[in-house]
Tab-separated table of N, CA and C in Angstrom:
chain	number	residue	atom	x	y	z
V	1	UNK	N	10.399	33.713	-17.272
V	1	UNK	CA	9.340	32.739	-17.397
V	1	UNK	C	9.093	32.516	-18.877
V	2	UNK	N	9.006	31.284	-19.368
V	2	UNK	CA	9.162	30.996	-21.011
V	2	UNK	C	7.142	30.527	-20.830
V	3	UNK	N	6.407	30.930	-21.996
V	3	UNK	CA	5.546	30.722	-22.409
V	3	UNK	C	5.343	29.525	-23.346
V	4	UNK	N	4.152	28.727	-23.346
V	4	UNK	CA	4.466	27.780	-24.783
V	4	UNK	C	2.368	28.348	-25.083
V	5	UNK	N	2.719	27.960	-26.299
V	5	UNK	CA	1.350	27.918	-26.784
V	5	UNK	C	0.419	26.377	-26.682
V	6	UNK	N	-0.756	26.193	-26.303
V	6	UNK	CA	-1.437	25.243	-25.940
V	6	UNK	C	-2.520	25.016	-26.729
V	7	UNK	N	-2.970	23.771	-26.511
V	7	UNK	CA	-4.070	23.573	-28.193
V	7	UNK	C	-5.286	24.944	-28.292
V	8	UNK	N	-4.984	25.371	-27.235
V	8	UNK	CA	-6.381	26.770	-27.503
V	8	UNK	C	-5.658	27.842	-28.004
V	9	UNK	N	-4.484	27.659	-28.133
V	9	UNK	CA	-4.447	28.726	-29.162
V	9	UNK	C	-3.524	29.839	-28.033
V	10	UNK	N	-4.104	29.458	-26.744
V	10	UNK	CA	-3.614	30.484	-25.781
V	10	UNK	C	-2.058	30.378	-25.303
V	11	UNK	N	-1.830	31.616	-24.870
V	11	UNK	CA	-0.171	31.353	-24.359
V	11	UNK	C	-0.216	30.375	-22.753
V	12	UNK	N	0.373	29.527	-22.243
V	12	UNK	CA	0.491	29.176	-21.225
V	12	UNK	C	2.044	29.196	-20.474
V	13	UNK	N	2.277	29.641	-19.218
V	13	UNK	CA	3.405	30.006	-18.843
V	13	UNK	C	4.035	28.457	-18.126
V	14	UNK	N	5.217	28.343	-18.148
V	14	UNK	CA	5.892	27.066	-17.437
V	14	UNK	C	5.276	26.777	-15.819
V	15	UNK	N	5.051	28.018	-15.159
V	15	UNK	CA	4.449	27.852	-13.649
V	15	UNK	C	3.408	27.386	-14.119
V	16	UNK	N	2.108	27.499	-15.023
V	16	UNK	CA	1.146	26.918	-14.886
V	16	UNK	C	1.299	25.297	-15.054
V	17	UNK	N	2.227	24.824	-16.244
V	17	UNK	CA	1.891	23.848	-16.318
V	17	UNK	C	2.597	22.785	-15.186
V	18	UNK	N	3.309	23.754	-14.656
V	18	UNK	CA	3.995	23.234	-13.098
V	18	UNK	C	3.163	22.818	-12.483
V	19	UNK	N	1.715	23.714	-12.349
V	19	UNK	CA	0.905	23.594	-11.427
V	19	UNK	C	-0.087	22.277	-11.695
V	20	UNK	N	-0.234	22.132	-12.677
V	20	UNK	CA	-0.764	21.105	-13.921
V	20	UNK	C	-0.431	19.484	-13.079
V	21	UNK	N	0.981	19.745	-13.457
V	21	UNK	CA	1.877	18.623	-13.518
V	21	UNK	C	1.738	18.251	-11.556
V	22	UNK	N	1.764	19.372	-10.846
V	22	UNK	CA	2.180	19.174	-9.677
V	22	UNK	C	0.411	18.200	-9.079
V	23	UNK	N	-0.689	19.083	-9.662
V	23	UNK	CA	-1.885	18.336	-9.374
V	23	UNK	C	-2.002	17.305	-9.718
V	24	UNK	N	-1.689	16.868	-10.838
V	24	UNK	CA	-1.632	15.405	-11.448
V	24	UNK	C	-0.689	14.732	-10.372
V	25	UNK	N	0.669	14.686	-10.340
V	25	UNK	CA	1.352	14.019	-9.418
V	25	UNK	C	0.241	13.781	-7.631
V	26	UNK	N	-0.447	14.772	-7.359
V	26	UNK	CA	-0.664	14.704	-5.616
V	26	UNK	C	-2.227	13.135	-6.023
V	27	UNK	N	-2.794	13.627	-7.540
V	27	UNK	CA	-4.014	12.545	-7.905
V	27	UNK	C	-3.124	11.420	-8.008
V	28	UNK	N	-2.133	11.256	-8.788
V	28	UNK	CA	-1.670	10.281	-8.749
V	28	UNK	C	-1.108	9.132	-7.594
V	29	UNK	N	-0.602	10.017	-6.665
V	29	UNK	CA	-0.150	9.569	-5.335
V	29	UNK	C	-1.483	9.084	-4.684
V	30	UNK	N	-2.159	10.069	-4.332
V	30	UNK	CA	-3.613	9.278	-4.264
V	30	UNK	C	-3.877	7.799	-4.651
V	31	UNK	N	-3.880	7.920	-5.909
V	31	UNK	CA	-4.549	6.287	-6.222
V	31	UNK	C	-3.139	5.640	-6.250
V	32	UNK	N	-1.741	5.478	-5.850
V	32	UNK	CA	-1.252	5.040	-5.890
V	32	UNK	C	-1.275	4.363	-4.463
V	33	UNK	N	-1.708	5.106	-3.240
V	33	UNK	CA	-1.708	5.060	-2.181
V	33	UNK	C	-2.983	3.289	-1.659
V	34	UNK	N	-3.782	4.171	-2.738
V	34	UNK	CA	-5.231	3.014	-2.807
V	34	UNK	C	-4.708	1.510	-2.887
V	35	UNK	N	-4.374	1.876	-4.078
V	35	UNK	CA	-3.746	0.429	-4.966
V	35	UNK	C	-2.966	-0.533	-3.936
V	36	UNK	N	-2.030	0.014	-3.390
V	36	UNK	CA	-0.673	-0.440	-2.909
V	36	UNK	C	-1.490	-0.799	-1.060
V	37	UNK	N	-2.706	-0.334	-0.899
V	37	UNK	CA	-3.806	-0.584	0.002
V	37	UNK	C	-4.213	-1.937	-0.201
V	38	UNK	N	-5.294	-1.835	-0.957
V	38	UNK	CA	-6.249	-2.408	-1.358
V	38	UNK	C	-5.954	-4.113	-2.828
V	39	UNK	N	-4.664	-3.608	-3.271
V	39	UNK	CA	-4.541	-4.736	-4.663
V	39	UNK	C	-4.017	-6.147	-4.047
V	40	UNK	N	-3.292	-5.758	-2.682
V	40	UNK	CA	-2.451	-7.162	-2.566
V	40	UNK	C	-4.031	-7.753	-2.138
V	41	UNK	N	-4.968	-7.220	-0.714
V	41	UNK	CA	-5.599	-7.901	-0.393
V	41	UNK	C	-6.862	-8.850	-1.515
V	42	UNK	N	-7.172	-8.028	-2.381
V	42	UNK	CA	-8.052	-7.599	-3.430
V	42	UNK	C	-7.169	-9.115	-4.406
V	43	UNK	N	-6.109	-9.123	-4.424
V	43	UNK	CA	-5.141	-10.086	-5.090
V	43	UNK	C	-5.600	-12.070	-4.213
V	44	UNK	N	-5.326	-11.696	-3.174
V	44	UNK	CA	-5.393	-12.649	-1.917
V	44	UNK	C	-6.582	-13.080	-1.989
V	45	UNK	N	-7.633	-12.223	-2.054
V	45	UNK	CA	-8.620	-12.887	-1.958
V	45	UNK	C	-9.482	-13.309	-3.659
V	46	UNK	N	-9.482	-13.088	-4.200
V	46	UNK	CA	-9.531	-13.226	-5.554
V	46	UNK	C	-8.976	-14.399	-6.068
V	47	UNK	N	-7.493	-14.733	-5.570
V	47	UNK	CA	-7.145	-15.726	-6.191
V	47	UNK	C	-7.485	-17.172	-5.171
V	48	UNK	N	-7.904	-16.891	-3.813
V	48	UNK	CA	-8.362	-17.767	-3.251
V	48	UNK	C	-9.956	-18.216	-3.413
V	49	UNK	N	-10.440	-17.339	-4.146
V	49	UNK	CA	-12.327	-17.414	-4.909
V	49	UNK	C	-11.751	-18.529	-6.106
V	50	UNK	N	-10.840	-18.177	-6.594
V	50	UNK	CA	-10.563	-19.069	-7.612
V	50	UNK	C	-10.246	-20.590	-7.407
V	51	UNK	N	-9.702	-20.971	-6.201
V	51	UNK	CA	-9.401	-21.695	-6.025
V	51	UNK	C	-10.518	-22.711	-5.341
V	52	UNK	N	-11.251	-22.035	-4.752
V	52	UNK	CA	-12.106	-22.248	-3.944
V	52	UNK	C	-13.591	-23.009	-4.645
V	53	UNK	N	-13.662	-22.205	-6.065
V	53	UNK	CA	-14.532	-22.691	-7.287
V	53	UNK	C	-14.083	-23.497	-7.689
V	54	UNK	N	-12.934	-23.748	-8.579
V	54	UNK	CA	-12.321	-24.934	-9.088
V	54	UNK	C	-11.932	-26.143	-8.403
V	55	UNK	N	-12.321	-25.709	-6.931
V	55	UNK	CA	-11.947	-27.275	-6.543
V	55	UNK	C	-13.310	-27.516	-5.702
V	56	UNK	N	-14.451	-26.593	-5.841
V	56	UNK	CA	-15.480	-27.421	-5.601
V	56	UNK	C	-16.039	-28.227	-6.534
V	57	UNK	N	-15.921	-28.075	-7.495
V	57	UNK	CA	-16.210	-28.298	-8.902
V	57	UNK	C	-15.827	-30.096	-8.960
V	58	UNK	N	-14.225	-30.120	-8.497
V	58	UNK	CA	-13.722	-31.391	-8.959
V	58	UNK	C	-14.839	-32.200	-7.621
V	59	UNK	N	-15.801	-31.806	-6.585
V	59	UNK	CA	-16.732	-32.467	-5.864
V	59	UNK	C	-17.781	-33.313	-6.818
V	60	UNK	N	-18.094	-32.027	-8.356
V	60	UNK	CA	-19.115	-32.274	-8.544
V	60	UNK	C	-18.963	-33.296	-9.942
V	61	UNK	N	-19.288	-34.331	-9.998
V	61	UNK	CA	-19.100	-35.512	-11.120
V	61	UNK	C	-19.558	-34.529	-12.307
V	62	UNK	N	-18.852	-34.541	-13.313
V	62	UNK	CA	-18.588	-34.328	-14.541
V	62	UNK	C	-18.540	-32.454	-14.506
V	63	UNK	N	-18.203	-32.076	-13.568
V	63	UNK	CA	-18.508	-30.252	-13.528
V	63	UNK	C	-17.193	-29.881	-14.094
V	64	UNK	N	-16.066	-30.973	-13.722
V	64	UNK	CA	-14.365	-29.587	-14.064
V	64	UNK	C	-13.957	-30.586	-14.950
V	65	UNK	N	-13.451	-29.810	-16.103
V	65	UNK	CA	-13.374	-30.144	-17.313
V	65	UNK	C	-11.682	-30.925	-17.610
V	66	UNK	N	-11.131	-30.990	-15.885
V	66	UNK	CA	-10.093	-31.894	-15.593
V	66	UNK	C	-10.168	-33.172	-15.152
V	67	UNK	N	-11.287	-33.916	-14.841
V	67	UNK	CA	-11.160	-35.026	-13.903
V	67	UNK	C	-10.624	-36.187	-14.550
V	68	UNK	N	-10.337	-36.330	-15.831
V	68	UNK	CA	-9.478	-37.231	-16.115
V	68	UNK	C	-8.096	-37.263	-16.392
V	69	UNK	N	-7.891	-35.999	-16.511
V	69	UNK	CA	-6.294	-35.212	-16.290
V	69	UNK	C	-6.008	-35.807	-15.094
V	70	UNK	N	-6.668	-35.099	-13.870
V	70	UNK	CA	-6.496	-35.235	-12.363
V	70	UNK	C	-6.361	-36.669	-11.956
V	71	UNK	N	-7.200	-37.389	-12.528
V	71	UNK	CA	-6.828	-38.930	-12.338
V	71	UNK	C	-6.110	-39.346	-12.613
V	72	UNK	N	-5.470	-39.240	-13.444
V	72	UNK	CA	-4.068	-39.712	-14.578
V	72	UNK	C	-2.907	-39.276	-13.960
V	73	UNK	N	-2.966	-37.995	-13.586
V	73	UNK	CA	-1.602	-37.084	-13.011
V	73	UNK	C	-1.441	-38.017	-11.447
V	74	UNK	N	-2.446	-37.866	-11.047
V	74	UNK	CA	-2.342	-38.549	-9.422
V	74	UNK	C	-1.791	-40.145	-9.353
V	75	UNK	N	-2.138	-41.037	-10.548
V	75	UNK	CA	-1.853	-42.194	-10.945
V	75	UNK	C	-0.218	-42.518	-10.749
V	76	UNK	N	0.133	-41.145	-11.888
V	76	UNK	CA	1.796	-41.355	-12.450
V	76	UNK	C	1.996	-40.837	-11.182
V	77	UNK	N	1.804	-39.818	-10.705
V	77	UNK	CA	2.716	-39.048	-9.343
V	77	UNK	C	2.664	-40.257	-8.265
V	78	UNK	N	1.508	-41.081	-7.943
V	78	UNK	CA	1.469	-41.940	-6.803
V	78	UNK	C	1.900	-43.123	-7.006
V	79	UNK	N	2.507	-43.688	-7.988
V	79	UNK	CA	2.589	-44.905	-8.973
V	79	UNK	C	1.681	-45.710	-8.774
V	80	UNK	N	0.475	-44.848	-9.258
V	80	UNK	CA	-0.921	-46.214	-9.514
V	80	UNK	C	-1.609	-46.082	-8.554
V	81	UNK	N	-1.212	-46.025	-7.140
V	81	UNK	CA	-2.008	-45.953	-5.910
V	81	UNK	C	-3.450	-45.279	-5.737
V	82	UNK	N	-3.469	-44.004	-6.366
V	82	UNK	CA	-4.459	-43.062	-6.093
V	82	UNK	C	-4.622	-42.374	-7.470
V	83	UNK	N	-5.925	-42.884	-8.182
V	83	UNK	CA	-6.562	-42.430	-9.450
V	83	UNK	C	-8.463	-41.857	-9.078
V	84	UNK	N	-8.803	-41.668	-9.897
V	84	UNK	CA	-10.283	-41.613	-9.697
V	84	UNK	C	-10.887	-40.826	-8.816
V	85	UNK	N	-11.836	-41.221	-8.316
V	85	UNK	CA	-12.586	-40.174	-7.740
V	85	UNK	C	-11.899	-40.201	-5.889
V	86	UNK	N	-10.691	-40.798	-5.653
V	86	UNK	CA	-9.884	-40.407	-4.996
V	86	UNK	C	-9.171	-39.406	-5.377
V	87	UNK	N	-8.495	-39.208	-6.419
V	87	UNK	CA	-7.802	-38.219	-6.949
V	87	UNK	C	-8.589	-36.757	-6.684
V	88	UNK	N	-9.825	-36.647	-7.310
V	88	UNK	CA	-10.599	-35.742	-7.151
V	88	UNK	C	-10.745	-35.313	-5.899
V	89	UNK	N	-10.874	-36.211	-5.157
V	89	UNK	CA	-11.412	-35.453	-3.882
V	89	UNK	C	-10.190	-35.155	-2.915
V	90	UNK	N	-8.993	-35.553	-3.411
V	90	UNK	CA	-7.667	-35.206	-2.888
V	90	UNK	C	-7.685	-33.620	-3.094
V	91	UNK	N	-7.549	-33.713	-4.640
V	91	UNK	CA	-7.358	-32.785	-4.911
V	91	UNK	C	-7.932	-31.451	-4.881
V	92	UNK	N	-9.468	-31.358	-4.947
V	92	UNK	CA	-10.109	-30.346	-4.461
V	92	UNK	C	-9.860	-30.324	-3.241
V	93	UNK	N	-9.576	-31.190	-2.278
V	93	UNK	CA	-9.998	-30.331	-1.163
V	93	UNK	C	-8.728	-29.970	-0.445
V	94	UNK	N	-7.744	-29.819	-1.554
V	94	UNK	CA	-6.132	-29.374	-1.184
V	94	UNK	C	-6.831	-27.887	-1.488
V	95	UNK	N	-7.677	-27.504	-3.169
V	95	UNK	CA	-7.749	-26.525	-3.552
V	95	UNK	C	-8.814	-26.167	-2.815
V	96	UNK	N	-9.692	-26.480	-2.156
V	96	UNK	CA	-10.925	-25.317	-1.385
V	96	UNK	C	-10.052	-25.059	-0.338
V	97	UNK	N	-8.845	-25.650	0.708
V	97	UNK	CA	-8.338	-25.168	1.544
V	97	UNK	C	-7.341	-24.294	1.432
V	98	UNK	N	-6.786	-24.307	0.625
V	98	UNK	CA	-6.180	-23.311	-0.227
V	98	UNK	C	-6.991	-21.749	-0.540
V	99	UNK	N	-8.193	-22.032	-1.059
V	99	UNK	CA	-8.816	-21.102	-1.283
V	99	UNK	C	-9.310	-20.278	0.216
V	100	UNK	N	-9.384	-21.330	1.291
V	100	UNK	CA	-9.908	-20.797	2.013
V	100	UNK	C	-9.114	-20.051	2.769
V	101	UNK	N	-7.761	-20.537	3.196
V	101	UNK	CA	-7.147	-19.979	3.788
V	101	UNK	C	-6.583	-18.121	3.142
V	102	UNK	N	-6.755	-18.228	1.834
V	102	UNK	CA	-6.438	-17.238	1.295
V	102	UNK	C	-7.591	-16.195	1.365
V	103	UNK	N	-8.390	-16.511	1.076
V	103	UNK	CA	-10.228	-15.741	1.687
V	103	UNK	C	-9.953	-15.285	2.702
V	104	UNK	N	-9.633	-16.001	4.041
V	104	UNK	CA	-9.903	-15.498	4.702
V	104	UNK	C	-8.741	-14.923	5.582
V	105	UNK	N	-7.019	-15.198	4.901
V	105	UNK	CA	-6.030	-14.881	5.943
V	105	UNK	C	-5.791	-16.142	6.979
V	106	UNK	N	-6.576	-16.905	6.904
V	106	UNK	CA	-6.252	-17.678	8.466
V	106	UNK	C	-5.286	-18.463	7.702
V	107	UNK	N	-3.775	-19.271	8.382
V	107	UNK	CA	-3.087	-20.528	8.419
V	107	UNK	C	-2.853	-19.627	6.501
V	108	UNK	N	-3.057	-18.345	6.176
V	108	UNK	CA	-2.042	-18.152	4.801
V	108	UNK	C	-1.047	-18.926	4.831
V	109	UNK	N	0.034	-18.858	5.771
V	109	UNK	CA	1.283	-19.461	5.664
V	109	UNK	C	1.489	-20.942	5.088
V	110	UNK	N	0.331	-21.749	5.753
V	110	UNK	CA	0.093	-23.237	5.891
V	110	UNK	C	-0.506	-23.151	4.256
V	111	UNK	N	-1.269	-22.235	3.660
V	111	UNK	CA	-2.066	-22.506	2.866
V	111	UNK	C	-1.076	-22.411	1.361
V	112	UNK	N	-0.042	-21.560	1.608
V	112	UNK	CA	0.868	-20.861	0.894
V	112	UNK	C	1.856	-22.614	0.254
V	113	UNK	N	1.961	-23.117	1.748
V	113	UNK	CA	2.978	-24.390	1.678
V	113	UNK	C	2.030	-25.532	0.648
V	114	UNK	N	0.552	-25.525	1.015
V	114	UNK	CA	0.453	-26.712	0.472
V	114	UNK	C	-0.670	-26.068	-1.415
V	115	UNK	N	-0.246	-24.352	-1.780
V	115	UNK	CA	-0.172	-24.107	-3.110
V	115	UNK	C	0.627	-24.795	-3.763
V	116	UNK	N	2.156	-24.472	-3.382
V	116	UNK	CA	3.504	-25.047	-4.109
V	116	UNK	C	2.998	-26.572	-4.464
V	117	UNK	N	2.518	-27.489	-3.240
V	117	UNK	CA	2.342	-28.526	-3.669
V	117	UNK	C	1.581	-28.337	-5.003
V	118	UNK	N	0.339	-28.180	-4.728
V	118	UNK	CA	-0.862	-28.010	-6.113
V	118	UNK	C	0.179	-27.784	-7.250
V	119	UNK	N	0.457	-26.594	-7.029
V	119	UNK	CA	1.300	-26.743	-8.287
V	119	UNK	C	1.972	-27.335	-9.020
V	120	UNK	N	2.938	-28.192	-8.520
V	120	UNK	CA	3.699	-29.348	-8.631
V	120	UNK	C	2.267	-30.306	-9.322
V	121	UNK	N	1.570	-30.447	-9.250
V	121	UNK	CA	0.638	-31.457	-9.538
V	121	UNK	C	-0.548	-30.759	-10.512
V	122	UNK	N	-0.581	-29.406	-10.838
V	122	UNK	CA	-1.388	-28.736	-11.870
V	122	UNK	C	-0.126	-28.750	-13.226
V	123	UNK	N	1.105	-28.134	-12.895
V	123	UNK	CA	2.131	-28.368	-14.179
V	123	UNK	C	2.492	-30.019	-14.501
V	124	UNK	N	2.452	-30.716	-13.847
V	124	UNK	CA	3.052	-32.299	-14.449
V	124	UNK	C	2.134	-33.069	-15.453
V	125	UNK	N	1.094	-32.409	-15.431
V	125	UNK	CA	0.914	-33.144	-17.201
V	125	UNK	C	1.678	-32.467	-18.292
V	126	UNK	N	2.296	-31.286	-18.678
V	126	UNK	CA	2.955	-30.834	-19.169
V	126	UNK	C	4.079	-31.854	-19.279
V	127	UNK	N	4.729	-32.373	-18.463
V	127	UNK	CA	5.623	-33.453	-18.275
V	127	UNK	C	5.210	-34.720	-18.240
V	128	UNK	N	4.456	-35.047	-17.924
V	128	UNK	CA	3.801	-36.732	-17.488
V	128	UNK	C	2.917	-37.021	-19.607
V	129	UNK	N	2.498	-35.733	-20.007
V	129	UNK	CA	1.578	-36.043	-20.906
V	129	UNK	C	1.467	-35.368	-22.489
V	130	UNK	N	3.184	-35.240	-22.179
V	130	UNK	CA	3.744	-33.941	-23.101
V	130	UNK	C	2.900	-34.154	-25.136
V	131	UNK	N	2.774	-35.148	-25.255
V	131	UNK	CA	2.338	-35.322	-26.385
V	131	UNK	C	0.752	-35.420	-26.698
V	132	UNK	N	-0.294	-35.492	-25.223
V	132	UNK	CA	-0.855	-35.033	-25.612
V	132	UNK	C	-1.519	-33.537	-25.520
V	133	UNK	N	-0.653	-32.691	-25.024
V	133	UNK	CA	-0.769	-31.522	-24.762
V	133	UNK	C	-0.469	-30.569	-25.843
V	134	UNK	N	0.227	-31.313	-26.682
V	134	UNK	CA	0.915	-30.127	-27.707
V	134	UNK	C	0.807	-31.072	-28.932
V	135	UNK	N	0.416	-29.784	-30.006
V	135	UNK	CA	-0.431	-30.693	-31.053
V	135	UNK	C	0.717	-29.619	-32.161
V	136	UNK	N	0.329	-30.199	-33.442
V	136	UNK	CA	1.354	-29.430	-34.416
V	136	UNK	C	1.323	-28.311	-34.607
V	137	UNK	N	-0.089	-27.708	-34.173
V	137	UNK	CA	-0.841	-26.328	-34.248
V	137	UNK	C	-0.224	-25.652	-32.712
V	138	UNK	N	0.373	-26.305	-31.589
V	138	UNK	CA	0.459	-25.629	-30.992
V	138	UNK	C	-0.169	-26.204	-29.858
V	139	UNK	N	-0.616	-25.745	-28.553
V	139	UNK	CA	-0.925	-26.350	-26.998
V	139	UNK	C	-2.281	-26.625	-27.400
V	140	UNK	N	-2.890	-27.701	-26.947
V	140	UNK	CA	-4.292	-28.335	-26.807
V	140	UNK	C	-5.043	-27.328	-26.071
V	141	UNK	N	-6.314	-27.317	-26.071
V	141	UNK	CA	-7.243	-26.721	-25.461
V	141	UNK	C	-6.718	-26.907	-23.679
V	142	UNK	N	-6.408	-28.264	-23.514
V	142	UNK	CA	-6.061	-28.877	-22.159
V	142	UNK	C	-4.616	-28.148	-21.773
V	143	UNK	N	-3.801	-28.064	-22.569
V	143	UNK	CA	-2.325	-27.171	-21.955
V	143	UNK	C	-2.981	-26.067	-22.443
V	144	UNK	N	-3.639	-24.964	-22.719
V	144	UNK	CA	-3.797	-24.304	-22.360
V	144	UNK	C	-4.333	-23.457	-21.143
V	145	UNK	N	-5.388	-24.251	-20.527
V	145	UNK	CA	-6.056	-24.611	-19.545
V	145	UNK	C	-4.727	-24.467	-18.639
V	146	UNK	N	-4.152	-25.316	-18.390
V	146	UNK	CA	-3.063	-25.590	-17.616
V	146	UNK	C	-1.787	-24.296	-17.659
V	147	UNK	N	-1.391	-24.078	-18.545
V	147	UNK	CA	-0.724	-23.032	-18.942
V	147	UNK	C	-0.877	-21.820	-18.296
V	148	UNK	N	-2.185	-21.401	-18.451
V	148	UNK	CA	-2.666	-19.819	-18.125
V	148	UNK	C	-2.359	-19.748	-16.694
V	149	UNK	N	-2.488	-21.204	-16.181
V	149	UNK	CA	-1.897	-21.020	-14.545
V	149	UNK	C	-0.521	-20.535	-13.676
V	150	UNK	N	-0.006	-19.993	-14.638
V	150	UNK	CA	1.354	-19.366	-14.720
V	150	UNK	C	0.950	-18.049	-14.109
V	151	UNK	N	-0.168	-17.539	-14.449
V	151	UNK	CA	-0.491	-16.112	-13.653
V	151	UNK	C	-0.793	-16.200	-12.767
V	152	UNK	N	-1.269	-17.634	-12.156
V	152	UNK	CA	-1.874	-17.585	-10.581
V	152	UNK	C	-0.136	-17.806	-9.749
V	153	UNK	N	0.649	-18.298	-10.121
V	153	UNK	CA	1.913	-18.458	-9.405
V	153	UNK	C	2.355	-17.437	-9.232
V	154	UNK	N	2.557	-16.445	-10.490
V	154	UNK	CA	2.948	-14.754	-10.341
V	154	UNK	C	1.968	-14.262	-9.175
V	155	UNK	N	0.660	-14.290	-9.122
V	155	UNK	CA	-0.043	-13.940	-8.158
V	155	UNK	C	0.242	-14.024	-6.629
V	156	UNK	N	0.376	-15.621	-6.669
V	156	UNK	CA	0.785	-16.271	-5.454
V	156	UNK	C	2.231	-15.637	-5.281
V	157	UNK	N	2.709	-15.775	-5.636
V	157	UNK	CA	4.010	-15.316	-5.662
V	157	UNK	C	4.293	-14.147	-4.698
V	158	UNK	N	3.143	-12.835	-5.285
V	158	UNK	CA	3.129	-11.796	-4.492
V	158	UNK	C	2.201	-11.552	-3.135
V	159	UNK	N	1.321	-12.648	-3.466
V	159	UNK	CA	0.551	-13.023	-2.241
V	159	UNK	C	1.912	-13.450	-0.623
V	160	UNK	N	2.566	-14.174	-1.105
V	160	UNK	CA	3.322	-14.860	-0.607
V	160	UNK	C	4.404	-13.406	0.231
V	161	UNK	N	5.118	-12.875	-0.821
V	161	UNK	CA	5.767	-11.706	-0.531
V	161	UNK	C	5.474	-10.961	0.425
V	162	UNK	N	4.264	-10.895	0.819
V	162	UNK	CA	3.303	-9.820	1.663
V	162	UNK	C	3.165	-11.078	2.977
V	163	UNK	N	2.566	-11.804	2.767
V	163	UNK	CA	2.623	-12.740	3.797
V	163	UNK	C	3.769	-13.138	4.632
V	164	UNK	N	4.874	-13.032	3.853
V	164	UNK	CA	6.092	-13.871	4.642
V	164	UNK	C	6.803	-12.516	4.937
V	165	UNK	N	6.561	-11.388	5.127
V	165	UNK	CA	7.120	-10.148	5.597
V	165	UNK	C	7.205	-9.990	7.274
V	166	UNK	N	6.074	-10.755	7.658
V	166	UNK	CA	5.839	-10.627	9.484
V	166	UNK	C	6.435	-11.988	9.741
V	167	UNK	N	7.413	-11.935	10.939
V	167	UNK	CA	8.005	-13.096	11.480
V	167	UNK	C	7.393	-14.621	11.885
V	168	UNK	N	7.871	-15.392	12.092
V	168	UNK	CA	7.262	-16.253	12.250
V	168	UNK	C	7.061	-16.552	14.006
V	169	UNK	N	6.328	-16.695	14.569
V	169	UNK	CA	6.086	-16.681	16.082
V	169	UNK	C	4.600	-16.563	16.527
V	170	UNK	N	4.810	-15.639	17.622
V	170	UNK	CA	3.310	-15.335	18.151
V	170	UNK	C	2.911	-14.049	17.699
V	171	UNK	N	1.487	-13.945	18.085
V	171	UNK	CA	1.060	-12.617	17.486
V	171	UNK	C	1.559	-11.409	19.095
């Protein structure tokens, strides 16, 4: 049995810090157990609160700090057809159903299909509006905004993973 010395000064033997190491590992498993519980749902529903705010918002005249983005994007995507406070109310209430379905689990699957859409239509000013998004300094206040939404796709992403694990059929 090899000894090492420890900040007290004292000798400590390899079995102890076995024992050390072995308690840490059973705590660790523990909260690993939690996590791998509790993060996807905790994930799911979190990012459907988010969604759920931001597109009540586009309800409320002058509340989301997109509605002329949203009008513009819906313009070019629809060629002209659908701007304004059509746009808005398209569009939130893609995102409160979205949100909701993720809140609460119901039609995830359905809710999952019509994220991808959103998305498609949260990144295309990046494309539809490239110059005014990016300034010499770097992304506008507005692509940034837009940008950070890259973590909700990673999110979704794993939302999705967990969701599309059970077959598709009856319960």
């Amino acid at each position: 049995m090899s000894s090492t010395t420890i900040g007290s000064g004292r000798a400590s033997t390899t079995s102890g810090l076995d024992a050390v190491l072995d308690r840490a590992n059973s705590a660790q498993a523990v909260v690993q157990r939690f996590l791998a519980r509790a993060g996807q749902p905790a994930l799911r529903i979190s990012l459907g609160l988010v969604f759920v705010v931001f597109g009540a918002l586009k309800f409320l005249p002058g509340a989301s700090p997109v509605e002329d983005l949203v009008g513009r994007t819906w313009s070019v995507l629809s060629f002209g057809m659908i701007d304004g406070f059509a746009a808005l109310a398209i569009t939130g209430a893609l995102e409160v159903f979205v949100g909701l379905t993720f809140v609460t689990g119901i039609f995830l699957r359905i809710g999952l299909l019509a994220l991808a859409a959103t998305f498609v239509g949260i990144f295309s000013p990046l494309v539809f509006f490239t110059g005014e998004m990016f300034a010499t300094a770097g992304p506008t206040l507005t692509a940034q905004y837009i940008l950070k939404d890259v973590v909700l796709v990673a999110a979704a992403m794993v939302v999705g993973a967990v969701a599309l694990k059970r077959p598709i059929g009856r319960r």
